[in-house]
Amino acid sequence: MTALPADPLPWLLHRPPILCVDVVVHADDDGAACEHLVRAGPHLCDGVFWEGGLIEGLAQTAGVFEGMRQRRQPALGLLVGVRDFQVLRRPAPGERVRFAVTTEKRLGPVSLLHGVASVGGDTVAAGVLKFFLAEPA
Amino acid sequence: MSGTDARGLDVETVVNRIMVDAFEVEQERLHPDARLADDLGLDSLDGVDLVVALEKSFHCRIAEDEARSIRTLGDIYARVRARLAPAGIEDRSA
């Protein structure tokens, strides 16, 4: 079992500037959570975190989760759908966003994960993400 | 996704409503022999959404091996009825 907090990079192919998670803070059989400190830079749009980054952060957290679950570095998967995604507000620089995913359903290589992005315990975005996972070699 | 409460139900009606609402399948294409992939256009990515919709609508759990064996609309009707039978829930469409 990976000691936490952990560096997410071994489980992800993403690198800056698309990387939207800084550290893995939780992982178990049902899901995982990563955190990201919003900083000045390419993730900002109109001075706040871009909406796509909220989905991307959840997707990358899902990538970490699947990598840990498969014991594979990096995990190979594709975000193939987003459903019922709501953005309540976009985090500002200096805020730490927690991206948490939990398994809703898994059927073969396709999984549905419920994702919640929060700041200080308050939800800023949430929805259901669908992934197609590559089979381990 | 339809969250229809299907207690006291007509299985066929509820399943067909899911196909229309969630997967945009035309009502006239829905018959028991319709194959989910070849006739109704569902693919492997839709499968998990279908299972979730069925589980939520009928308050039951569909095991993965069972879900993988579903090929036609009639298979869905049969699987759901089989799930509901032990609970004593009457299928008004049967």
Coordinates of C-alpha atoms in Angstrom, one line a residue:
Chain A
M1 CA 0.0 0.0 0.0
T2 CA 1.4 3.4 -1.0
A3 CA 2.3 5.7 1.9
L4 CA 0.3 8.9 1.8
P5 CA 0.6 11.7 1.1
A6 CA 2.2 10.7 -2.2
D7 CA 3.5 12.2 -5.4
P8 CA 0.9 11.5 -8.2
L9 CA 3.4 11.6 -11.0
P10 CA 4.3 7.9 -11.1
W11 CA 0.6 7.1 -11.9
L12 CA 0.1 9.8 -14.5
L13 CA 1.4 10.7 -18.0
H14 CA 0.3 14.3 -17.5
R15 CA 3.0 16.9 -16.9
P16 CA 2.8 20.7 -16.5
P17 CA 1.0 22.7 -17.6
I18 CA -1.9 20.2 -17.9
L19 CA -1.0 18.6 -14.6
C20 CA -3.8 19.7 -12.2
V21 CA -3.0 17.6 -9.1
D22 CA 0.0 18.1 -6.7
V23 CA -0.4 15.4 -4.1
V24 CA -2.3 12.2 -3.4
V25 CA -4.0 12.5 0.0
H26 CA -6.3 9.5 0.1
A27 CA -6.6 6.2 -1.6
D28 CA -8.6 3.0 -0.8
D29 CA -10.5 0.3 -2.6
D30 CA -13.4 2.7 -3.4
G31 CA -11.7 5.9 -4.5
A32 CA -8.9 8.4 -4.1
A33 CA -8.4 12.1 -3.5
C34 CA -5.7 14.5 -4.6
E35 CA -5.1 18.2 -3.8
H36 CA -4.0 21.1 -5.9
L37 CA -2.9 24.6 -4.9
V38 CA -4.3 27.1 -7.4
R39 CA -1.5 29.4 -8.5
A40 CA -1.1 32.2 -11.0
G41 CA -0.4 30.8 -14.4
P42 CA -1.9 28.9 -17.3
H43 CA -4.7 27.3 -15.2
L44 CA -6.3 30.6 -14.7
C45 CA -9.0 32.1 -16.9
D46 CA -10.4 35.5 -15.9
G47 CA -8.3 35.3 -12.8
V48 CA -9.8 32.1 -11.5
F49 CA -9.3 28.4 -12.0
W50 CA -10.6 27.3 -15.4
E51 CA -13.7 25.1 -15.5
G52 CA -12.0 22.5 -17.6
G53 CA -9.3 22.2 -14.9
L54 CA -12.0 21.1 -12.5
I55 CA -12.8 18.2 -14.8
E56 CA -9.2 17.6 -15.5
G57 CA -8.3 17.5 -11.9
L58 CA -10.9 14.9 -11.2
A59 CA -9.9 12.9 -14.3
Q60 CA -6.2 12.9 -13.2
T61 CA -7.3 11.8 -9.7
A62 CA -9.2 9.0 -11.3
G63 CA -6.0 8.1 -13.1
V64 CA -4.1 7.9 -9.9
F65 CA -6.9 5.8 -8.4
E66 CA -6.9 3.3 -11.2
G67 CA -3.1 3.2 -11.3
M68 CA -3.0 2.3 -7.6
R69 CA -5.9 -0.2 -8.1
Q70 CA -4.2 -1.9 -11.0
R71 CA -0.8 -1.5 -9.4
R72 CA 0.3 0.0 -12.6
Q73 CA 2.5 3.0 -13.2
P74 CA 1.3 4.9 -15.1
A75 CA -2.4 3.9 -15.5
L76 CA -3.7 4.1 -19.0
G77 CA -7.2 5.3 -19.5
L78 CA -9.3 7.8 -21.3
L79 CA -12.0 10.1 -20.0
V80 CA -14.8 9.3 -22.4
G81 CA -17.8 11.0 -20.8
V82 CA -18.9 13.5 -18.3
R83 CA -22.5 13.6 -17.0
D84 CA -24.5 15.9 -14.7
F85 CA -21.4 18.1 -14.1
Q86 CA -22.1 21.3 -12.2
V87 CA -19.6 24.0 -11.4
L88 CA -20.7 26.0 -8.4
R89 CA -17.8 28.4 -8.4
R90 CA -14.2 28.5 -9.8
P91 CA -11.4 28.5 -7.1
A92 CA -9.1 31.5 -6.8
P93 CA -5.3 31.6 -6.6
G94 CA -4.2 30.6 -3.2
E95 CA -7.0 28.2 -2.6
R96 CA -6.3 24.5 -2.2
V97 CA -8.7 22.3 -4.2
R98 CA -9.4 18.7 -3.2
F99 CA -10.4 16.4 -6.0
A100 CA -12.1 13.2 -4.8
V101 CA -13.4 10.3 -6.8
T102 CA -15.4 7.3 -5.8
T103 CA -16.5 4.3 -7.8
E104 CA -20.1 4.4 -8.8
K105 CA -20.1 1.4 -11.2
R106 CA -17.6 -0.7 -13.1
L107 CA -18.4 -2.9 -16.1
G108 CA -15.4 -4.5 -17.7
P109 CA -13.0 -1.8 -18.9
V110 CA -15.6 1.0 -18.4
S111 CA -16.1 2.7 -15.1
L112 CA -18.3 5.5 -13.7
L113 CA -16.7 7.5 -11.0
H114 CA -18.5 10.2 -8.9
G115 CA -16.2 13.2 -8.6
V116 CA -16.3 16.1 -6.2
A117 CA -14.0 19.1 -6.2
S118 CA -14.1 21.1 -3.0
V119 CA -12.3 23.9 -1.2
G120 CA -12.3 24.0 2.6
G121 CA -14.9 21.3 2.7
D122 CA -17.3 23.2 0.4
T123 CA -18.1 21.7 -3.0
V124 CA -17.1 23.8 -5.9
A125 CA -17.9 21.2 -8.6
A126 CA -19.3 17.7 -8.9
G127 CA -20.4 15.2 -11.5
V128 CA -20.0 11.7 -12.9
L129 CA -17.1 10.8 -15.1
K130 CA -16.8 7.8 -17.4
F131 CA -13.5 6.2 -18.1
F132 CA -12.3 3.6 -20.5
L133 CA -9.4 1.8 -18.9
A134 CA -6.7 0.0 -20.9
E135 CA -6.1 -3.5 -19.9
P136 CA -2.7 -4.1 -18.2
A137 CA -0.2 -5.6 -20.5
Chain B
M1 CA -30.5 9.9 -16.6
S2 CA -34.0 8.8 -15.8
G3 CA -34.4 8.2 -12.1
T4 CA -37.9 6.8 -12.4
D5 CA -39.2 5.1 -9.3
A6 CA -40.5 1.8 -10.7
R7 CA -42.2 0.3 -7.7
G8 CA -45.5 -1.2 -8.5
L9 CA -44.3 -1.5 -12.0
D10 CA -44.5 -2.3 -15.6
V11 CA -41.0 -3.6 -16.3
E12 CA -41.2 -3.2 -20.1
T13 CA -42.5 0.3 -19.9
V14 CA -39.8 1.4 -17.5
V15 CA -37.0 -0.2 -19.5
N16 CA -38.3 1.3 -22.7
R17 CA -38.5 4.7 -21.1
I18 CA -34.8 4.4 -20.1
M19 CA -33.9 3.5 -23.7
V20 CA -35.8 6.5 -25.0
D21 CA -34.8 9.1 -22.4
A22 CA -31.2 8.1 -21.7
F23 CA -30.1 6.6 -25.0
E24 CA -32.4 8.5 -27.4
V25 CA -33.7 5.3 -29.1
E26 CA -36.9 5.7 -31.0
Q27 CA -39.9 4.1 -29.4
E28 CA -40.8 2.2 -32.5
R29 CA -37.5 0.4 -32.5
L30 CA -38.1 -1.1 -29.1
H31 CA -39.2 -4.8 -29.2
P32 CA -38.0 -7.8 -27.2
D33 CA -35.8 -9.1 -30.0
A34 CA -34.0 -5.8 -30.6
R35 CA -30.3 -6.3 -30.1
L36 CA -28.8 -3.6 -28.0
A37 CA -25.7 -3.1 -30.2
D38 CA -26.8 -4.0 -33.7
D39 CA -30.3 -2.7 -33.6
L40 CA -30.4 0.0 -31.0
G41 CA -27.0 1.4 -31.5
L42 CA -25.7 1.0 -27.9
D43 CA -21.9 0.4 -27.5
S44 CA -19.7 -0.8 -24.7
L45 CA -19.4 2.7 -23.3
D46 CA -23.2 2.8 -22.9
G47 CA -23.4 -0.5 -21.1
V48 CA -22.3 0.8 -17.7
D49 CA -24.8 3.7 -18.0
L50 CA -27.6 1.2 -18.8
V51 CA -26.8 -0.9 -15.8
V52 CA -26.8 2.1 -13.5
A53 CA -30.1 3.2 -14.9
L54 CA -31.6 -0.2 -14.4
E55 CA -30.3 -0.5 -10.9
K56 CA -31.6 2.9 -9.9
S57 CA -35.0 2.4 -11.6
F58 CA -35.6 -1.0 -10.1
H59 CA -33.7 -0.8 -6.9
C60 CA -31.7 -3.9 -7.6
R61 CA -28.1 -4.9 -8.3
I62 CA -27.1 -6.4 -11.6
A63 CA -23.8 -8.4 -11.4
E64 CA -21.2 -7.8 -13.9
D65 CA -21.3 -11.2 -15.4
E66 CA -25.0 -10.9 -15.7
A67 CA -24.8 -7.5 -17.4
R68 CA -22.2 -8.9 -19.9
S69 CA -24.7 -11.6 -20.9
I70 CA -27.4 -9.1 -22.0
R71 CA -27.7 -8.9 -25.7
T72 CA -31.3 -7.9 -26.4
L73 CA -34.1 -5.8 -24.9
G74 CA -35.8 -9.1 -24.0
D75 CA -32.8 -10.1 -22.0
I76 CA -33.2 -6.9 -20.0
Y77 CA -36.8 -7.5 -19.3
A78 CA -36.1 -11.1 -18.2
R79 CA -33.1 -10.2 -16.0
V80 CA -35.1 -7.4 -14.3
R81 CA -38.2 -9.7 -13.8
A82 CA -35.9 -12.3 -12.3
R83 CA -34.5 -9.8 -9.9
L84 CA -37.9 -8.5 -8.9
A85 CA -39.5 -12.0 -8.5
P86 CA -37.8 -13.0 -5.2
A87 CA -38.8 -9.7 -3.7
G88 CA -42.4 -10.4 -4.5
I89 CA -42.8 -7.3 -6.6
E90 CA -45.4 -7.8 -9.3
D91 CA -44.6 -7.0 -12.9
R92 CA -47.7 -5.6 -14.4
S93 CA -46.4 -6.1 -17.9
A94 CA -45.9 -9.8 -17.5

